[in-house]
PDB file of C-alpha atoms and ligand atoms in Angstrom:
ATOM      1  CA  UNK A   1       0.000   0.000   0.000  1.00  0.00           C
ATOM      2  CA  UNK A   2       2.576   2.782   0.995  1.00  0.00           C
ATOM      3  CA  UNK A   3       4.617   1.702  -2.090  1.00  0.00           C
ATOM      4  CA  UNK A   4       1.570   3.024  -3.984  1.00  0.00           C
ATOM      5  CA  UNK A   5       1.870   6.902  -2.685  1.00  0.00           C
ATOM      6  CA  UNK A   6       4.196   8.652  -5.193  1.00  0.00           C
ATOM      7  CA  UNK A   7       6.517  10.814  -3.022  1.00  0.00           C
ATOM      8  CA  UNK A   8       6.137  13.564  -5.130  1.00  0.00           C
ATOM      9  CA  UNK A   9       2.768  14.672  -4.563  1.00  0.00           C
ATOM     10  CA  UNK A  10       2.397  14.502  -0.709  1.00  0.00           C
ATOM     11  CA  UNK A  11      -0.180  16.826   0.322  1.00  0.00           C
ATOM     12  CA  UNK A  12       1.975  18.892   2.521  1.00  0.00           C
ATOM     13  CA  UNK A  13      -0.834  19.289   5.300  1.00  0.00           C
ATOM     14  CA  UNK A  14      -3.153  16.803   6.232  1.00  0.00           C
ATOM     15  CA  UNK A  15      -6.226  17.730   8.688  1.00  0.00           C
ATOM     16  CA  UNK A  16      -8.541  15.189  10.147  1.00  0.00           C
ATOM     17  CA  UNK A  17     -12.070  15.044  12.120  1.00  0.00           C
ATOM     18  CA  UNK A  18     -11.094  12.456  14.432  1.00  0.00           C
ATOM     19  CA  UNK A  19     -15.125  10.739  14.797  1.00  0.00           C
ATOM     20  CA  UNK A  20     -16.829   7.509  15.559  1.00  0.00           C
ATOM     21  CA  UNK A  21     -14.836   7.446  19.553  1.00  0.00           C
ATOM     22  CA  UNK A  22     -18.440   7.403  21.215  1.00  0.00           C
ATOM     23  CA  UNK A  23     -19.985   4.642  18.384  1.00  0.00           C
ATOM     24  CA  UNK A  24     -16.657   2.980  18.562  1.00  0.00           C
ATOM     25  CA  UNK A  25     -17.174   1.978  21.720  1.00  0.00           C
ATOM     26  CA  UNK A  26     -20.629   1.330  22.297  1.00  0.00           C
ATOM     27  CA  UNK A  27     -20.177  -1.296  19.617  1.00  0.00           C
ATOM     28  CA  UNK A  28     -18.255  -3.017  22.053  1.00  0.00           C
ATOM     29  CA  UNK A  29     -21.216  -2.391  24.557  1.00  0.00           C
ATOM     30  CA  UNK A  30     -18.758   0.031  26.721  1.00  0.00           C
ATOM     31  CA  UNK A  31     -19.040   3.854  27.830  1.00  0.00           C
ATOM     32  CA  UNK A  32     -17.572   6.558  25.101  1.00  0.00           C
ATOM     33  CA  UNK A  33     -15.199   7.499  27.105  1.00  0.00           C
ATOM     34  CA  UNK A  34     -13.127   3.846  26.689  1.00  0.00           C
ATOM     35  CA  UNK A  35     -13.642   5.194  22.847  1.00  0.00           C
ATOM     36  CA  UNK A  36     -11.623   8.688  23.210  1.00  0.00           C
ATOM     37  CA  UNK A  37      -9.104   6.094  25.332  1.00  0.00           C
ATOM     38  CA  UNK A  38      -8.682   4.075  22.262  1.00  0.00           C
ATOM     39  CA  UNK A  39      -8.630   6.873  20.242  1.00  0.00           C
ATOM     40  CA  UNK A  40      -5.105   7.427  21.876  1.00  0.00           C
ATOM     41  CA  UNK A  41      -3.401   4.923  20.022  1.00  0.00           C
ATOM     42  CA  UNK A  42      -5.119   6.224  16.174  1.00  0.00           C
ATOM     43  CA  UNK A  43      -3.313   9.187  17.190  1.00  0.00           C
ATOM     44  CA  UNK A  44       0.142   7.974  17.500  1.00  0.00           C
ATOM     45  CA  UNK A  45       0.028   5.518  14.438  1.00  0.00           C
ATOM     46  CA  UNK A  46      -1.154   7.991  12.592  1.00  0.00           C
ATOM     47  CA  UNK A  47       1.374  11.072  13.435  1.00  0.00           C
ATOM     48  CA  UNK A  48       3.884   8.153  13.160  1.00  0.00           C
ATOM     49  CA  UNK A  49       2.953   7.602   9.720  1.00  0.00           C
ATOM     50  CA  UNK A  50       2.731  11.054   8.553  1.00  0.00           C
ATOM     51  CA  UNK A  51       6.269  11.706  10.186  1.00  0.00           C
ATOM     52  CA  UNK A  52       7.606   8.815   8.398  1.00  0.00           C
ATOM     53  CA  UNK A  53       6.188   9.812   4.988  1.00  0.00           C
ATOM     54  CA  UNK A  54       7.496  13.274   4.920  1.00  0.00           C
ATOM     55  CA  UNK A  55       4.186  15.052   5.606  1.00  0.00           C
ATOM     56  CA  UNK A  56       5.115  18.741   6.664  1.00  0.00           C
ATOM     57  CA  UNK A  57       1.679  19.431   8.792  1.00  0.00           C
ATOM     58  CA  UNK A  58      -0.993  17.230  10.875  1.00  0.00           C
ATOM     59  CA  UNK A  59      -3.826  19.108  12.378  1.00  0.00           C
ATOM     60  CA  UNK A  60      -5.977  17.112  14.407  1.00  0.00           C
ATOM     61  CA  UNK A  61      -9.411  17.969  15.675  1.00  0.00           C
ATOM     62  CA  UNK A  62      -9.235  16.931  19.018  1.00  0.00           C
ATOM     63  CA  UNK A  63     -12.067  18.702  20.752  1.00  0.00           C
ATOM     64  CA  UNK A  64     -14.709  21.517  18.926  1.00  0.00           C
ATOM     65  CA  UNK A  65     -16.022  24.708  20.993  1.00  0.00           C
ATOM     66  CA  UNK A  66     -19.279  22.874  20.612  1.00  0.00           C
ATOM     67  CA  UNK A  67     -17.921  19.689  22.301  1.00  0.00           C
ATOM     68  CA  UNK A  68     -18.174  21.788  25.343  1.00  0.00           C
ATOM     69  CA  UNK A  69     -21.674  21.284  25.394  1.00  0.00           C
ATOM     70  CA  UNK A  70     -21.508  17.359  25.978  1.00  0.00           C
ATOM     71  CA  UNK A  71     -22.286  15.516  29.428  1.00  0.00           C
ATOM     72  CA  UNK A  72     -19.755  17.158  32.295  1.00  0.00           C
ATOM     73  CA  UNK A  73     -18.462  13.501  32.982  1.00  0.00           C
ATOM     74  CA  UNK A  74     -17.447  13.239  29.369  1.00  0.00           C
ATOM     75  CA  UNK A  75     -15.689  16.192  29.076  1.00  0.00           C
ATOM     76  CA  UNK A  76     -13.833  16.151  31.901  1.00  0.00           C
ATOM     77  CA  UNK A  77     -12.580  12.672  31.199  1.00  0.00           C
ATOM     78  CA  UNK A  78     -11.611  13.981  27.812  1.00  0.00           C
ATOM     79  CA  UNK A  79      -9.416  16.870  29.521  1.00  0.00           C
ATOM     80  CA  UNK A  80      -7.928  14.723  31.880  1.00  0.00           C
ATOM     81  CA  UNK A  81      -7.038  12.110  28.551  1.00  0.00           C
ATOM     82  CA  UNK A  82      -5.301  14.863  26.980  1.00  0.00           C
ATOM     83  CA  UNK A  83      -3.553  15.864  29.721  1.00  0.00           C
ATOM     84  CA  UNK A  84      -1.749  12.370  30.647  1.00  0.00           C
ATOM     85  CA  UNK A  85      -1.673  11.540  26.584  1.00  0.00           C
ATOM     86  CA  UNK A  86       0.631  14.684  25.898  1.00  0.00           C
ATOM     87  CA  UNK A  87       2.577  13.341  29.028  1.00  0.00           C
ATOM     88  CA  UNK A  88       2.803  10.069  27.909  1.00  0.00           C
ATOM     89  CA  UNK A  89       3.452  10.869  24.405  1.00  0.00           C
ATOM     90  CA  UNK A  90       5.917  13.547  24.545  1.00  0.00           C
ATOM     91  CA  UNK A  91       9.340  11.517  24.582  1.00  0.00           C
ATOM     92  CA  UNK A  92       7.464   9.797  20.964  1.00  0.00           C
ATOM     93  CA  UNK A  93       7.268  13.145  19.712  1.00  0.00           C
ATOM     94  CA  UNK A  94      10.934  13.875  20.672  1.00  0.00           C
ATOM     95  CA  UNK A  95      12.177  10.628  19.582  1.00  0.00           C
ATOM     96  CA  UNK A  96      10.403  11.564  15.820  1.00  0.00           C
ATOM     97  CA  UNK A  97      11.680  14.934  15.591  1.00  0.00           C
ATOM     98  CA  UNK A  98       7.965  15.973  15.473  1.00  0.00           C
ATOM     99  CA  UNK A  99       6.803  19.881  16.623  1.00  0.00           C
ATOM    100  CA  UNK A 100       3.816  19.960  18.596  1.00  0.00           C
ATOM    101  CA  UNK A 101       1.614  23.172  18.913  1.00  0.00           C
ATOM    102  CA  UNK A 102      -1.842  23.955  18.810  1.00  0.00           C
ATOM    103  CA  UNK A 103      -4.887  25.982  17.735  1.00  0.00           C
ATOM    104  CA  UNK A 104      -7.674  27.242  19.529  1.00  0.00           C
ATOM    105  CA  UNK A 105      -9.267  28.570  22.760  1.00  0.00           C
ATOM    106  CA  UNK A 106      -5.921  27.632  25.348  1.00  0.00           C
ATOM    107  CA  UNK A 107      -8.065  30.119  27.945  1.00  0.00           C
ATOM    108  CA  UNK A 108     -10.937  27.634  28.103  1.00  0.00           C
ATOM    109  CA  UNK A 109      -8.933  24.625  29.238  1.00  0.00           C
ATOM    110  CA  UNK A 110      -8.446  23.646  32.576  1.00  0.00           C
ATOM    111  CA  UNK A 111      -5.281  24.963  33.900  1.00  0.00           C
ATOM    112  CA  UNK A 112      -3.604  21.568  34.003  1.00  0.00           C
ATOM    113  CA  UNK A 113      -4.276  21.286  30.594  1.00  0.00           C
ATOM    114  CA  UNK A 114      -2.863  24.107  29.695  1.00  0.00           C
ATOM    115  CA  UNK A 115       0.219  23.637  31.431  1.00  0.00           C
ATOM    116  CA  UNK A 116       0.943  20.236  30.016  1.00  0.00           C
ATOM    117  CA  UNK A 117       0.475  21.829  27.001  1.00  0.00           C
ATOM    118  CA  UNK A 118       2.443  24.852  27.196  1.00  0.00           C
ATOM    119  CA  UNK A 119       5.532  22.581  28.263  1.00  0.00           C
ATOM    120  CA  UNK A 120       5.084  19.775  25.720  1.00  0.00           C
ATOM    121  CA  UNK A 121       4.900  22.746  22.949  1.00  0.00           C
ATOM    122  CA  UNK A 122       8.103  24.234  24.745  1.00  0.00           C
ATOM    123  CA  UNK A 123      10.613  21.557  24.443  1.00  0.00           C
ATOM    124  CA  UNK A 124       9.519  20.464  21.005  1.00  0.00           C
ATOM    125  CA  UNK A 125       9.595  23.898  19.556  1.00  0.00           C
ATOM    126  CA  UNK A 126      12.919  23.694  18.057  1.00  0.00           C
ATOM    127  CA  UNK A 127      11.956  20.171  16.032  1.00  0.00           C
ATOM    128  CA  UNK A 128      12.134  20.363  12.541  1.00  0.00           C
ATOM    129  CA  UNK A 129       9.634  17.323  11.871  1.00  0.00           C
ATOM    130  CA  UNK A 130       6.153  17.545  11.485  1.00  0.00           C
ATOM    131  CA  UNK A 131       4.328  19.910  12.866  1.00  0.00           C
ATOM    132  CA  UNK A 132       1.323  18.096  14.932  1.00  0.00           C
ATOM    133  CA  UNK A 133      -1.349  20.864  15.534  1.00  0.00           C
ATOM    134  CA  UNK A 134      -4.023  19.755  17.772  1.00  0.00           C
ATOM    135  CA  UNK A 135      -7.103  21.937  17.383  1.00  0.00           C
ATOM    136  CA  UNK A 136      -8.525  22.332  21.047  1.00  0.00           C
ATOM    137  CA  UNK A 137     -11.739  24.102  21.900  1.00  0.00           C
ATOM    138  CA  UNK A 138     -11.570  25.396  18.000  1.00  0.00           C
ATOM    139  CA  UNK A 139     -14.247  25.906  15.618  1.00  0.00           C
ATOM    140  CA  UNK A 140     -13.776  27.797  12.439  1.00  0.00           C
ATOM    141  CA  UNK A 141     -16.089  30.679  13.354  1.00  0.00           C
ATOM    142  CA  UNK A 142     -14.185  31.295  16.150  1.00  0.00           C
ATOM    143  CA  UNK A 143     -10.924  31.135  14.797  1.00  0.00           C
ATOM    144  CA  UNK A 144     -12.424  33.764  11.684  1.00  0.00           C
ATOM    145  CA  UNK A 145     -13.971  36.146  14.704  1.00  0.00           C
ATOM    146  CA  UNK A 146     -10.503  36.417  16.488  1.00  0.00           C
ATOM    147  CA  UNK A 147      -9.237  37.449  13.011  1.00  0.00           C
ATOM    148  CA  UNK A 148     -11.890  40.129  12.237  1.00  0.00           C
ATOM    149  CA  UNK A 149     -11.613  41.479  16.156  1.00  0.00           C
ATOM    150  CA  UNK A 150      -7.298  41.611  15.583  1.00  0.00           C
ATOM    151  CA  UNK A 151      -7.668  43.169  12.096  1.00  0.00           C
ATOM    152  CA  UNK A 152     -10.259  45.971  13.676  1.00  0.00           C
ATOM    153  CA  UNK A 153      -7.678  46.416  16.577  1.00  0.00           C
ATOM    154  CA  UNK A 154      -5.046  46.795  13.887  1.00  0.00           C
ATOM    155  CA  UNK A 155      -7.191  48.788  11.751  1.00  0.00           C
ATOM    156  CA  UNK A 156      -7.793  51.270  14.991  1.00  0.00           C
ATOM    157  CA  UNK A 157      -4.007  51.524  15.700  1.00  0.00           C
ATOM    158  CA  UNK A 158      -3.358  52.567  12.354  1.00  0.00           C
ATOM    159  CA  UNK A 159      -1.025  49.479  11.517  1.00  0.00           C
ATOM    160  CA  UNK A 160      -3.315  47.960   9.043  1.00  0.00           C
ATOM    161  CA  UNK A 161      -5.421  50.250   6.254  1.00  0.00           C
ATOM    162  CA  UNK A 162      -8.848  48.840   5.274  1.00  0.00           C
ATOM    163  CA  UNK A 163      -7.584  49.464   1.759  1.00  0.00           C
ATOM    164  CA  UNK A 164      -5.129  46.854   2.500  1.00  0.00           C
ATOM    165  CA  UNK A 165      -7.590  43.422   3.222  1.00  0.00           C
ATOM    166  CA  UNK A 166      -7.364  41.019   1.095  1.00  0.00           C
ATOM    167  CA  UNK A 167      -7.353  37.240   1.355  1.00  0.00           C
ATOM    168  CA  UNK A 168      -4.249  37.058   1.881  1.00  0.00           C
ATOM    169  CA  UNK A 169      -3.954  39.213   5.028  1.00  0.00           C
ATOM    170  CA  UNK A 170      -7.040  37.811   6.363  1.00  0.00           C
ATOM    171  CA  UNK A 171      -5.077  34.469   6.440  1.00  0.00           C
ATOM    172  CA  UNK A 172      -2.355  35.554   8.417  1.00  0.00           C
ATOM    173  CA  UNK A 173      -4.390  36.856  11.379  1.00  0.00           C
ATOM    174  CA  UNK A 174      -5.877  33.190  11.792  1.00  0.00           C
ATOM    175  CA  UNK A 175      -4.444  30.794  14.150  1.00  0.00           C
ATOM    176  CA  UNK A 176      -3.003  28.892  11.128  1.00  0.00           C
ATOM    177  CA  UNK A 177      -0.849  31.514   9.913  1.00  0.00           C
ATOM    178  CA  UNK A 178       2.493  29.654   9.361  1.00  0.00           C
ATOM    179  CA  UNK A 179       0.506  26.797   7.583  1.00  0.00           C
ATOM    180  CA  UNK A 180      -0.348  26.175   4.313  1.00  0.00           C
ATOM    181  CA  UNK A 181      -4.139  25.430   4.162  1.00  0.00           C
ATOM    182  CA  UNK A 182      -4.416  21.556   3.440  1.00  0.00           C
ATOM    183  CA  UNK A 183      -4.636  19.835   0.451  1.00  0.00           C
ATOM    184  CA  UNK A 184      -6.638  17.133   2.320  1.00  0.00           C
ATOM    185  CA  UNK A 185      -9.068  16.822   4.762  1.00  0.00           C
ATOM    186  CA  UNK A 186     -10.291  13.402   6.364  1.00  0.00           C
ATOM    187  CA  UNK A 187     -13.095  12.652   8.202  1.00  0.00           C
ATOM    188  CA  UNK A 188     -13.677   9.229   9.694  1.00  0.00           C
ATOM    189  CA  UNK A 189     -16.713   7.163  10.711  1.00  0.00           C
ATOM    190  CA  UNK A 190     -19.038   7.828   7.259  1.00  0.00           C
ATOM    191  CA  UNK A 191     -19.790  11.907   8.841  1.00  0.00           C
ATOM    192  CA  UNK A 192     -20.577  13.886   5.695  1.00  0.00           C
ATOM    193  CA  UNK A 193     -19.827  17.345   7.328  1.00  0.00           C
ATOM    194  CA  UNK A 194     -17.253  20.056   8.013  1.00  0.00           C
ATOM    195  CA  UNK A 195     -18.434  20.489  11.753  1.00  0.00           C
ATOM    196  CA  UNK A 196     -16.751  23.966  11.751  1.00  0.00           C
ATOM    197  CA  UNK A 197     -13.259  22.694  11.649  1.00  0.00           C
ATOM    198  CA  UNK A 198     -10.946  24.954   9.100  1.00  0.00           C
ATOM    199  CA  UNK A 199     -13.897  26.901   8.086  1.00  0.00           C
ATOM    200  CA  UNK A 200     -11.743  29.526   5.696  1.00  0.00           C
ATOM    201  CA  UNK A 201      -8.555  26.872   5.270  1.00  0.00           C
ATOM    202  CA  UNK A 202     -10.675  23.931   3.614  1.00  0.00           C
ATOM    203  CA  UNK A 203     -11.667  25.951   0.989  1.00  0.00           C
ATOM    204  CA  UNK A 204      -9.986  24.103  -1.697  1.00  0.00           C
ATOM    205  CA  UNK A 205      -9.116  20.985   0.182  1.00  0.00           C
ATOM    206  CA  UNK A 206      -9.653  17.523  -0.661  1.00  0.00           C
ATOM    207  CA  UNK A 207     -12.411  15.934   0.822  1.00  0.00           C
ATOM    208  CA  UNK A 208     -12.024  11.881   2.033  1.00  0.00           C
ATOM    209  CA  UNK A 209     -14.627  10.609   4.240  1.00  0.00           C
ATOM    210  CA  UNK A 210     -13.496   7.051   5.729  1.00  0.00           C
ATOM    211  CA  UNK A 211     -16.361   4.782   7.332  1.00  0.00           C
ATOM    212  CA  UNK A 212     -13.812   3.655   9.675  1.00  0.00           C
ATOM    213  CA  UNK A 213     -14.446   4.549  13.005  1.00  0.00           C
ATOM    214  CA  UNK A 214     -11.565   6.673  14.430  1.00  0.00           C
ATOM    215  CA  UNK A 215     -10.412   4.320  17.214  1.00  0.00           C
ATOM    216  CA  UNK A 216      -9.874   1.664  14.671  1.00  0.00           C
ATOM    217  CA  UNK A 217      -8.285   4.158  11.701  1.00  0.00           C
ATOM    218  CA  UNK A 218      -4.524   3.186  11.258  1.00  0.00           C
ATOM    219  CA  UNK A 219      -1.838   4.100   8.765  1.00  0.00           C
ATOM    220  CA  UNK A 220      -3.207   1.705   6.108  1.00  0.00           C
ATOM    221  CA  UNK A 221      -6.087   3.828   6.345  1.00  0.00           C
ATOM    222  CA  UNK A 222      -3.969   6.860   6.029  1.00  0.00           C
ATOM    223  CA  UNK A 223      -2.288   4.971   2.731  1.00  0.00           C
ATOM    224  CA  UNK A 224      -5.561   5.103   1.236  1.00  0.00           C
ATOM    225  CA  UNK A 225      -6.964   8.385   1.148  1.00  0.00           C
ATOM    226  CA  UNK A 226      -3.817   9.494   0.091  1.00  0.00           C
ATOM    227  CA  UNK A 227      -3.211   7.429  -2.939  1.00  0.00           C
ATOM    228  CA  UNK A 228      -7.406   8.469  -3.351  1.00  0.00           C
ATOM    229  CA  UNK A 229      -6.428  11.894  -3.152  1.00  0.00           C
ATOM    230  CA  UNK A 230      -3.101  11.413  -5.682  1.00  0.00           C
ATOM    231  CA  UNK A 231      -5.688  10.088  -8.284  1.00  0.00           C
ATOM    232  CA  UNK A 232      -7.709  13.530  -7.992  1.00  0.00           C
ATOM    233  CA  UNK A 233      -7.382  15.957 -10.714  1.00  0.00           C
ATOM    234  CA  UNK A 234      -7.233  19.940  -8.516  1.00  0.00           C
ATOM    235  CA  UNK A 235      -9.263  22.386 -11.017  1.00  0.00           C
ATOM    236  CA  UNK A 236      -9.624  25.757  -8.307  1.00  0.00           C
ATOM    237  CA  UNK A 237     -11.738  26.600 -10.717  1.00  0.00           C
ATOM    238  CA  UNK A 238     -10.576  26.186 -13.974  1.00  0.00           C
ATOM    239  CA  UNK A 239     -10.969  23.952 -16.880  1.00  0.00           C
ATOM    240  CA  UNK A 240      -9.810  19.951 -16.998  1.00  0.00           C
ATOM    241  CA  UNK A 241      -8.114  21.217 -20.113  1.00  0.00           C
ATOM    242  CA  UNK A 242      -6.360  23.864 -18.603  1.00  0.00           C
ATOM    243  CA  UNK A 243      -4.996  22.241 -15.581  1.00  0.00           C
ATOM    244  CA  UNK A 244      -3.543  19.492 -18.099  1.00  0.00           C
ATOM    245  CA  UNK A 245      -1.641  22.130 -20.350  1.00  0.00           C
ATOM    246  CA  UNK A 246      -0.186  23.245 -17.299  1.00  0.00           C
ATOM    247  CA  UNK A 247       1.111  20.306 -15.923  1.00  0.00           C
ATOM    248  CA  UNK A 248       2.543  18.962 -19.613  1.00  0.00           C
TER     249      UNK A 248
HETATM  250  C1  LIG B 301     -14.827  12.072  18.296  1.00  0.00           C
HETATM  251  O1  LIG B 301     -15.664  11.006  18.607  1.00  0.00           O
HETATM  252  C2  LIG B 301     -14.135  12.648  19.510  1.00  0.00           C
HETATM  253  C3  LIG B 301     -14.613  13.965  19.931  1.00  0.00           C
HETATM  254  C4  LIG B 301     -15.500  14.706  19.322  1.00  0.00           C
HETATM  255  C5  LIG B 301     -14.040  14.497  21.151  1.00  0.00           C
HETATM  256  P1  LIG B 301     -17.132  11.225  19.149  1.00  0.00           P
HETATM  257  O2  LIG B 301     -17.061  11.321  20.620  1.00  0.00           O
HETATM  258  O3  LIG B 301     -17.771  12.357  18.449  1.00  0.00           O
HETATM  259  O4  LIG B 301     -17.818   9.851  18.725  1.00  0.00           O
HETATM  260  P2  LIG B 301     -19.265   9.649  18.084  1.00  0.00           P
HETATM  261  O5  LIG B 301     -19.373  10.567  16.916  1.00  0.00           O
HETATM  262  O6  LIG B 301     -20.266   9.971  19.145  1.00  0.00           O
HETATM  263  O7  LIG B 301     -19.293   8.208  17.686  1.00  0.00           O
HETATM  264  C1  LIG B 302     -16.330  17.003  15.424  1.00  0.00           C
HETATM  265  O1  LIG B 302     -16.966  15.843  15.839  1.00  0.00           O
HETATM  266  C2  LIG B 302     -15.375  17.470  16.475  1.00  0.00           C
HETATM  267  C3  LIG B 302     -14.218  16.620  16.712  1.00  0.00           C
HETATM  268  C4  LIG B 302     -13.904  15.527  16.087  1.00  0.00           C
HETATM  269  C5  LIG B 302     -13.331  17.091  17.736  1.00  0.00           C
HETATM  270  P1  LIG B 302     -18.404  15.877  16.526  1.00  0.00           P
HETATM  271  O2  LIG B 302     -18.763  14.469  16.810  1.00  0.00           O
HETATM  272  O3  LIG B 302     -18.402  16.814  17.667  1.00  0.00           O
HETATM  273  O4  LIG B 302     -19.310  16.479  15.355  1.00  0.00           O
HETATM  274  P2  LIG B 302     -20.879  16.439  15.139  1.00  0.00           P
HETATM  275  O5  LIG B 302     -21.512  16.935  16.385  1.00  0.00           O
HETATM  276  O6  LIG B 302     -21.260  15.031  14.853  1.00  0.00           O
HETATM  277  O7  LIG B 302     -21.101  17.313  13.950  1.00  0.00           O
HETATM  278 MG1  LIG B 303     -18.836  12.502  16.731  1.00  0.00          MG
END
């Protein structure tokens, strides 16, 4: 399978709606929450994988600003997951050279979170790996408001002129700044929807939906919707015909 994926045309960032932890597990008649702990080891094969094949950036949706909204129990066992997974995991992301950060409401976590997180994002900011961004208390429509509110703050101080706004400097006031938007976007467990991840950065992504359930998704699965989206001709608009006299 990973013979298949020509080297050439990696996407350089890969983003993924991590779904099916809460189906996952009551498949196996058990509580969600032994889902997100299975979830754990999806994660790590996966940024394995992606580190291994030369992929640049991983962003991960982790946990949405609507995820807030679940049963207490749940999300407090999903903070305290995080908390002793970025522990547990942080020698792995040493080890692989890999440069953890991530994107999102920090304020809203629990300070223990946030700690972990500040520290594991310390000592692997000088890795020149991938770059694992776990999206934490994001949604898209927050990340675009915290633009518009900068920009306006900007605009006020005189250091940005309204004449100026384009797309271009719109995209470096979101959280993603020093990423290129990604050519491909997964979702797992059959979910046909965008669930306000990278509202503004998916515009021209790649869209593969996997009906595996996240818990169970490994690097074979990763394989796959890459070679799927290697086989996918990119218009952005154009004409078939175009986009072939450019690339002869
Ligand atoms: C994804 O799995 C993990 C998070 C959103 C935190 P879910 O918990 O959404 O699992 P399902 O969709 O209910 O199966
Ligand atoms: C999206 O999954 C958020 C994450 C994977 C973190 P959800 O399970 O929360 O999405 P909906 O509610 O089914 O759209
Ligand atoms: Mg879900």
């Amino acid at each position: 399978m990973k013979d298949n994926i020509n080297s050439e045309n990696l996407p350089q960032h890969i983003a993924v709606i991590m779904d099916g932890n809460g189906r996952w597990a009551k498949k196996k008649g058990a509580r969600r929450v032994f889902g997100h702990k299975n979830a754990v080891k999806a994660v790590r094969d996966v940024t394995e994988a992606s580190a291994e094949l030369g992929i640049k950036y991983l962003t991960l949706y982790a946990f949405s600003t609507e995820n807030w909204s679940r049963p207490k129990a749940e999300v407090e066992a999903l903070m305290k997951l995080l908390v002793s997974t970025i522990r547990k995991e942080v020698k792995t992301l040493v080890k692989n050279n890999v440069k953890l950060q991530s994107i999102g409401n920090r304020d809203d976590l629990p300070k223990g979170c946030q700690r972990e997180l500040a520290e594991a994002i310390e000592l692997t900011k000088d890795h020149t790996g991938l770059t694992l961004t776990l999206a934490l208390s994001y949604s898209g429509r927050w990340d675009i408001v915290n633009a518009v509110k900068d920009i306006a703050h900007d605009v006020k101080n005189g250091k940005v002129d309204p004449h100026d706004i384009n797309t271009n400097l719109f995209s470096k006031y979101l959280s993603t700044d020093k990423m290129p938007d990604p050519e491909l976007m997964i979702r797992t467990s059959g979910e046909m929807r965008v669930s306000n991840f990278l509202l503004w950065q998916l515009a021209y992504s790649e869209i593969y939906i996997s009906p595996i359930l996240w818990p169970d998704f490994r690097r074979e699965h990763l394989y796959e919707a890459i070679i799927d989206y290697q086989k996918r001709e990119r218009r952005f608009g154009k004409t078939s015909e175009q986009v072939n006299l450019l690339n002869d």
